[in-house]
PDB file of C-alpha atoms in Angstrom:
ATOM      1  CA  UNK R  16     -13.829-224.567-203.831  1.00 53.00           C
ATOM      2  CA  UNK R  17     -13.344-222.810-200.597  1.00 57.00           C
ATOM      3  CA  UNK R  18     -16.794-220.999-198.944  1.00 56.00           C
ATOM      4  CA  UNK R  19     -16.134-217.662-197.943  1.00 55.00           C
ATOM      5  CA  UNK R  20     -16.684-216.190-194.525  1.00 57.00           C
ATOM      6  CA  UNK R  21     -20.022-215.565-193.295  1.00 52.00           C
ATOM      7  CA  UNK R  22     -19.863-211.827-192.473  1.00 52.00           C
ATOM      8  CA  UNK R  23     -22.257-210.763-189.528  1.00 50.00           C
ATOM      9  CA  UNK R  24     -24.113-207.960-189.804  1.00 53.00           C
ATOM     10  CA  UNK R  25     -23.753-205.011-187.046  1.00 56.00           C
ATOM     11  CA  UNK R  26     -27.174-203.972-185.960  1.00 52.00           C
ATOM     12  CA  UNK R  27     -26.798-199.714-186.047  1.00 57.00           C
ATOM     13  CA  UNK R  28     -26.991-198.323-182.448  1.00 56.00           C
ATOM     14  CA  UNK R  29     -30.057-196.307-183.525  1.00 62.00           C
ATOM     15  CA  UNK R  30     -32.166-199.648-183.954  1.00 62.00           C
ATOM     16  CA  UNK R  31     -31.446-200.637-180.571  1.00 57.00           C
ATOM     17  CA  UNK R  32     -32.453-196.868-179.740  1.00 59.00           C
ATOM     18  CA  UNK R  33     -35.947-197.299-181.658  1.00 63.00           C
ATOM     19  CA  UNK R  34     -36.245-200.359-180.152  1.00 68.00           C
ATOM     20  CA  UNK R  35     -36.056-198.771-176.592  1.00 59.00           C
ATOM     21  CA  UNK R  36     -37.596-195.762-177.071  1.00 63.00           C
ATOM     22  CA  UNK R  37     -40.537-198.179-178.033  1.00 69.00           C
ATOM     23  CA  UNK R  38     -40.764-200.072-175.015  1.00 68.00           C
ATOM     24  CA  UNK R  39     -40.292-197.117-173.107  1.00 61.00           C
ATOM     25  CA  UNK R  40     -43.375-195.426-174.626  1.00 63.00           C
ATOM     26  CA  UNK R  41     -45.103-198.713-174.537  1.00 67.00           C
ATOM     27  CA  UNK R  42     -44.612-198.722-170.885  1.00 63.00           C
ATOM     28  CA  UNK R  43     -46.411-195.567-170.470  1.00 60.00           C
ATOM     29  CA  UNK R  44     -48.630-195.667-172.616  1.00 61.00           C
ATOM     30  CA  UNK R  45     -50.014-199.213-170.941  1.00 63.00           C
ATOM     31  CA  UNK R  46     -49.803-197.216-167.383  1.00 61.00           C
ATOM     32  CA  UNK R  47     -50.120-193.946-166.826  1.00 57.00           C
ATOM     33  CA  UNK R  48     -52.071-193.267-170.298  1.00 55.00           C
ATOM     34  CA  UNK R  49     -54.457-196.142-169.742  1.00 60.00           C
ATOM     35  CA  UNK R  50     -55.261-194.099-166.064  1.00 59.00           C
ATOM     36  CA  UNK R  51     -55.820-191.117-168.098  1.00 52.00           C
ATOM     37  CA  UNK R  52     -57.370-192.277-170.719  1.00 52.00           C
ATOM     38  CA  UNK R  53     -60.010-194.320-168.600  1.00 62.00           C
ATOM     39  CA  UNK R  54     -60.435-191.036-166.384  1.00 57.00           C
ATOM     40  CA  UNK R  55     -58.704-192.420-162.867  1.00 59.00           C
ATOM     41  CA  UNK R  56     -56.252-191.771-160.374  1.00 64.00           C
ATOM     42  CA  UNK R  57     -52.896-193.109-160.998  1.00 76.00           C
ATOM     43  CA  UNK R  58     -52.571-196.477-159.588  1.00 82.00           C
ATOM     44  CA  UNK R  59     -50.060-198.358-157.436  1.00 87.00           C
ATOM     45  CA  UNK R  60     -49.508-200.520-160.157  1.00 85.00           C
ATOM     46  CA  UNK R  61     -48.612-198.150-162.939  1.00 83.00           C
ATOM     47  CA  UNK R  62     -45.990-195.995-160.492  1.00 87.00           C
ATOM     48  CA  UNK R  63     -44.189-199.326-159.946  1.00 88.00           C
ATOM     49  CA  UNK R  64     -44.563-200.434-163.706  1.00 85.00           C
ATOM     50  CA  UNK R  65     -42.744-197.386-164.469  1.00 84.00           C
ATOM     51  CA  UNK R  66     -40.378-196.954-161.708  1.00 87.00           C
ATOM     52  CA  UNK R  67     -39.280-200.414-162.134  1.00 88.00           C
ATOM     53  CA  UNK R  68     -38.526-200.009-166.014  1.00 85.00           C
ATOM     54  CA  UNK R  69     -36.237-197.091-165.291  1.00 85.00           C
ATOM     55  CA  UNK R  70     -34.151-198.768-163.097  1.00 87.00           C
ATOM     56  CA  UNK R  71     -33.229-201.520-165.839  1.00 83.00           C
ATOM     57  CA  UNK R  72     -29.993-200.926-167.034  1.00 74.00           C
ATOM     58  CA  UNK R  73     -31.092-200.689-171.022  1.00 67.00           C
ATOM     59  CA  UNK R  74     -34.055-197.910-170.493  1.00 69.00           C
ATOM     60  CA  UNK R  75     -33.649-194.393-169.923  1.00 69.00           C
ATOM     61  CA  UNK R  76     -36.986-193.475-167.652  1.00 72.00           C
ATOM     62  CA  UNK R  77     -37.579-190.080-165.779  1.00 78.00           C
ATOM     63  CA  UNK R  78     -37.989-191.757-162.656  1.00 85.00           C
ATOM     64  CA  UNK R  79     -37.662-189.168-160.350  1.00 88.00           C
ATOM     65  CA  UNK R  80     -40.299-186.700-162.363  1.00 87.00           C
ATOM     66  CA  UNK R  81     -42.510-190.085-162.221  1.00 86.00           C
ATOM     67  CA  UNK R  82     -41.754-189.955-158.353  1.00 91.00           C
ATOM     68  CA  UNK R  83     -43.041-186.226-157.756  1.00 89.00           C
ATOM     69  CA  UNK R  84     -45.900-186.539-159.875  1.00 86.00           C
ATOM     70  CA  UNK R  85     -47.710-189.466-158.267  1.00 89.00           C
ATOM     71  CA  UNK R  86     -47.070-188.087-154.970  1.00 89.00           C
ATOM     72  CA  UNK R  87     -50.150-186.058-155.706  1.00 86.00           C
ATOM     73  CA  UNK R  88     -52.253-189.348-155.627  1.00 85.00           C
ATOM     74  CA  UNK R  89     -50.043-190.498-152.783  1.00 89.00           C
ATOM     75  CA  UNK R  90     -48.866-190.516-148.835  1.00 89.00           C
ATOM     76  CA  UNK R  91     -45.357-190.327-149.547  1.00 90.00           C
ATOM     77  CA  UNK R  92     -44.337-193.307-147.185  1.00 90.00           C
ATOM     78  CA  UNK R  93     -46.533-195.411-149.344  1.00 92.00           C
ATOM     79  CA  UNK R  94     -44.759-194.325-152.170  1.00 93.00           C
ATOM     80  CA  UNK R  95     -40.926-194.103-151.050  1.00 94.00           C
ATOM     81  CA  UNK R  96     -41.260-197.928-150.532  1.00 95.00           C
ATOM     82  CA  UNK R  97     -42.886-199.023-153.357  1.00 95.00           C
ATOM     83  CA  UNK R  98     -40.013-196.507-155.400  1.00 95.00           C
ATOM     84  CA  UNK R  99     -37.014-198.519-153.002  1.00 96.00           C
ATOM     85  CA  UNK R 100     -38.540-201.944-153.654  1.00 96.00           C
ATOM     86  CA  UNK R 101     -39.234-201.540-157.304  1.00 95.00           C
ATOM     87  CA  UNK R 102     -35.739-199.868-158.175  1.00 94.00           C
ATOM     88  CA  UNK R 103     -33.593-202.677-155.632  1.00 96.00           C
ATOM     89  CA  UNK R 104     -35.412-205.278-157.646  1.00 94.00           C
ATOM     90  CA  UNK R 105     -34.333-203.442-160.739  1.00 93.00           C
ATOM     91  CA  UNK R 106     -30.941-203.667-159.579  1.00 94.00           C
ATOM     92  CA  UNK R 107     -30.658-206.805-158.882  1.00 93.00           C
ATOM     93  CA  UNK R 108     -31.371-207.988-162.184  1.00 90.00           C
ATOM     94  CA  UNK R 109     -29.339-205.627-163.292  1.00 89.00           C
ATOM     95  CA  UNK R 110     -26.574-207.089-161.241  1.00 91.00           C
ATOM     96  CA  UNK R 111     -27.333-210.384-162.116  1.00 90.00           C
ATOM     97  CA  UNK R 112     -26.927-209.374-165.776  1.00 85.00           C
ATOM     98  CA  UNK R 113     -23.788-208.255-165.221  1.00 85.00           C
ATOM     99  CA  UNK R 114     -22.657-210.984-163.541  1.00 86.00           C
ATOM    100  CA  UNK R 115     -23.765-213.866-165.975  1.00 84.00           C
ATOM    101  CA  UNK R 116     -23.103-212.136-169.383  1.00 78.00           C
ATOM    102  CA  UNK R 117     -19.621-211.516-170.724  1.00 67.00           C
ATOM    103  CA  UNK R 118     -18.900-207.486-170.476  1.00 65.00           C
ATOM    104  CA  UNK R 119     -18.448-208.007-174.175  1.00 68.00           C
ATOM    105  CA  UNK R 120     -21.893-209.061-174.665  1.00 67.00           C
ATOM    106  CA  UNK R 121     -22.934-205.697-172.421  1.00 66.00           C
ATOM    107  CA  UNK R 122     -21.284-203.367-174.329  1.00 66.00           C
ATOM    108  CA  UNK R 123     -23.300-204.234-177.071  1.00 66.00           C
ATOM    109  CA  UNK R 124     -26.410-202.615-175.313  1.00 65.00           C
ATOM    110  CA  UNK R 125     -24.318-200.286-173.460  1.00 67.00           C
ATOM    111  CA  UNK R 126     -21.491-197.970-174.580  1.00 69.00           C
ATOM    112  CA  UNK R 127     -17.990-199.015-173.674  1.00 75.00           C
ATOM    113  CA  UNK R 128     -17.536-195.436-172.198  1.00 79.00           C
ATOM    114  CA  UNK R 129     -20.089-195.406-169.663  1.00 76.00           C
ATOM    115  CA  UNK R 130     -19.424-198.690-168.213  1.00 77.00           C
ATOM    116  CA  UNK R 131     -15.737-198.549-168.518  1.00 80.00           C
ATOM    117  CA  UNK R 132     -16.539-195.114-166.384  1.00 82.00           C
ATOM    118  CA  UNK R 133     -18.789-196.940-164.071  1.00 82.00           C
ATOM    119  CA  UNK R 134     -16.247-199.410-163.367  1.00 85.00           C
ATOM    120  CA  UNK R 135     -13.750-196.532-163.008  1.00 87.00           C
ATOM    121  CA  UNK R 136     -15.512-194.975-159.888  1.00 87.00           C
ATOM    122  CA  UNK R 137     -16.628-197.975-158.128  1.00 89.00           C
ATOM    123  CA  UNK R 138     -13.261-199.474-158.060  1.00 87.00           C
ATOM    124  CA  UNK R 139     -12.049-196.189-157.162  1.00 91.00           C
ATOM    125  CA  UNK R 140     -14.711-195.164-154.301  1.00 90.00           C
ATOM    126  CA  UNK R 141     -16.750-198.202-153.970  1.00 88.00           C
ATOM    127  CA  UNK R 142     -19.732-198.402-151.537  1.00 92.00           C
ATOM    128  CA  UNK R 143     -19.570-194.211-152.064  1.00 94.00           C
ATOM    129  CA  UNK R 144     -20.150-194.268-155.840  1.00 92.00           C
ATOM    130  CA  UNK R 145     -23.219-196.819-155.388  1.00 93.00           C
ATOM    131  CA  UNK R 146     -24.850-194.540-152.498  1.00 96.00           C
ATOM    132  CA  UNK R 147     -24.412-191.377-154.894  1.00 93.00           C
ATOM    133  CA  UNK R 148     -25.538-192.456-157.910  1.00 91.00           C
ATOM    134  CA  UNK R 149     -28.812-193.733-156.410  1.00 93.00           C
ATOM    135  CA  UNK R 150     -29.238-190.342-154.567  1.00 94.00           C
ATOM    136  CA  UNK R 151     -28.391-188.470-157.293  1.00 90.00           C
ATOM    137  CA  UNK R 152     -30.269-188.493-160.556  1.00 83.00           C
ATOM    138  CA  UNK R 153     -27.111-190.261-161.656  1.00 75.00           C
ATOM    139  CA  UNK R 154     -27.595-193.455-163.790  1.00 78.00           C
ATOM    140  CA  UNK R 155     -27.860-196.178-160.914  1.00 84.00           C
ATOM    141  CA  UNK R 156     -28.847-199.143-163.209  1.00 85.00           C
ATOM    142  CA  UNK R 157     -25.350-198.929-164.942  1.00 84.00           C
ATOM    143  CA  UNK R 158     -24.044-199.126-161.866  1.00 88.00           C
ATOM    144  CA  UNK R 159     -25.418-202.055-160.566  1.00 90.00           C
ATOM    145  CA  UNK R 160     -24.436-203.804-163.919  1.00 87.00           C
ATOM    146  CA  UNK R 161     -20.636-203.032-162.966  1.00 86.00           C
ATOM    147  CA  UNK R 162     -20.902-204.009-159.991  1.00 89.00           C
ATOM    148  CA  UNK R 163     -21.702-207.213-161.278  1.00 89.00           C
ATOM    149  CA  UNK R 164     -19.123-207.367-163.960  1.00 85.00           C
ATOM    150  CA  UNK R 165     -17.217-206.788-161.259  1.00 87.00           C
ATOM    151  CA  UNK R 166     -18.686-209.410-159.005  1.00 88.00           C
ATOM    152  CA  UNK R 167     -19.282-206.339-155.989  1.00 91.00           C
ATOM    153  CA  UNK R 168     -20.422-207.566-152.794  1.00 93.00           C
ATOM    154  CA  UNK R 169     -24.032-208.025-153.344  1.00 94.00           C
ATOM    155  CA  UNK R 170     -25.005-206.961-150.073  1.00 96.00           C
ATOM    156  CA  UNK R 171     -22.825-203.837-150.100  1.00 95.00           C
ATOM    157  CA  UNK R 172     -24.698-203.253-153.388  1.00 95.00           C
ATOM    158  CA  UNK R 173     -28.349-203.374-151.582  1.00 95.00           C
ATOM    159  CA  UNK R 174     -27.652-201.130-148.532  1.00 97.00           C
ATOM    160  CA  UNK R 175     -26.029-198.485-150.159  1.00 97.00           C
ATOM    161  CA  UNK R 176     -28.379-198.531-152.771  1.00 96.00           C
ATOM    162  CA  UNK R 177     -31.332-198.372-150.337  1.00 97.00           C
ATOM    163  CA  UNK R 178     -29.208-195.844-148.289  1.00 97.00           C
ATOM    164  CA  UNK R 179     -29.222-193.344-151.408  1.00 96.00           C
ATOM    165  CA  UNK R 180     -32.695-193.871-152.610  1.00 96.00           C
ATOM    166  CA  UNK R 181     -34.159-193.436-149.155  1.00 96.00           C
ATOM    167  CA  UNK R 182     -32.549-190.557-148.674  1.00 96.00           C
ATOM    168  CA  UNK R 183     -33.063-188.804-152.764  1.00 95.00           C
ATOM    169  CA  UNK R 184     -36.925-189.773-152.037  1.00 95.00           C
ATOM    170  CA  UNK R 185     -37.367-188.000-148.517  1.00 94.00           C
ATOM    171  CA  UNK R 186     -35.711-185.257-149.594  1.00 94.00           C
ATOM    172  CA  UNK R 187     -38.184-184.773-152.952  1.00 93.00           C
ATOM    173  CA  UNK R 188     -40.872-185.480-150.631  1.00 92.00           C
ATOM    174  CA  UNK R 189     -39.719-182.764-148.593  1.00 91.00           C
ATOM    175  CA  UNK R 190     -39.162-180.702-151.772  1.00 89.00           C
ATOM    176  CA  UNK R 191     -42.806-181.390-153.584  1.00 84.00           C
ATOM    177  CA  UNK R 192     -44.421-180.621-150.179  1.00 78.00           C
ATOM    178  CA  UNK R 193     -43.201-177.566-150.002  1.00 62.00           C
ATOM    179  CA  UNK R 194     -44.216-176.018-153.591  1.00 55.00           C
ATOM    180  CA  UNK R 195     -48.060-177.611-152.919  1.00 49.00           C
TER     181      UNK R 195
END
């Protein structure tokens, strides 16, 4: 007698959802709510806890509202280097990801859309498309995970990267000081 198939189940997109959601909130929770909740400042520590996290490709992180906010605790050249450092770090795993896994492995966590897109504009406008999406509130982390797909020059990768965070973090600097 003949065994039949083994059929493999497809895990729904909403459990990976839940399952992110859930670290995200975990994240915070750990960090900033721990500060709060223990009546201190926000710490170095919880900023790049967070910061970091939202430049992974596979959370979705308001990193820039995370940004403004602590610059009330902070000088903002302390803080612009801990958000470069934390988010090229990011990155680079992020890249490295991308590199080592199969793309169909990726598009399990990631929709075929967005990094099909992704791949789109940085074969299209390269070292451009990395700078803007890290200065824009664009979605940098996807990205980087393209790029390494796409086995991108890893240092082209780092400077433009730094390039467009430097300059997104001056200019909310600049922004925040003015409305205080």
């Amino acid at each position: 007698m003949k065994s039949m198939p083994v059929e493999k189940k497809k895990v729904p997109k909403i459990v990976y959802a839940l399952l992110f959601s859930f670290a995200v909130i975990m994240i915070i929770s750990f960090t900033v709510g721990r500060d709060i909740y223990e009546g201190r400042s926000q710490t170095l520590t919880s900023f790049s806890l967070i910061h970091f996290s939202g430049y992974l490709f596979f959370l979705l992180m308001p990193v820039e509202m995370a940004y403004v906010y602590y610059l009330t605790w902070y000088d903002p050249k302390i803080l612009v280097w801990f958000a470069i450092v934390t988010a090229v770090v990011a990155q680079y795993i992020d890249y490295l990801i991308g590199y080592s896994i199969s793309s169909r492995s990726v598009m399990r966590l990631v929709s075929e859309k967005r990094l099909l897109r992704a791949e789109k504009y940085i074969r299209r406008y390269g070292n451009l498309t990395i700078f803007f999406f890290n200065f824009l509130p664009l979605s940098s982390p996807i990205i980087a995970l393209a790029a390494g797909i796409l086995n991108y020059n890893l240092r082209d990768l780092f400077i433009f990267s730094i390039m467009g965070l430097f300059l997104k973090y001056l200019l909310l600097s600049l922004a925040a000081g003015w409305f205080v």
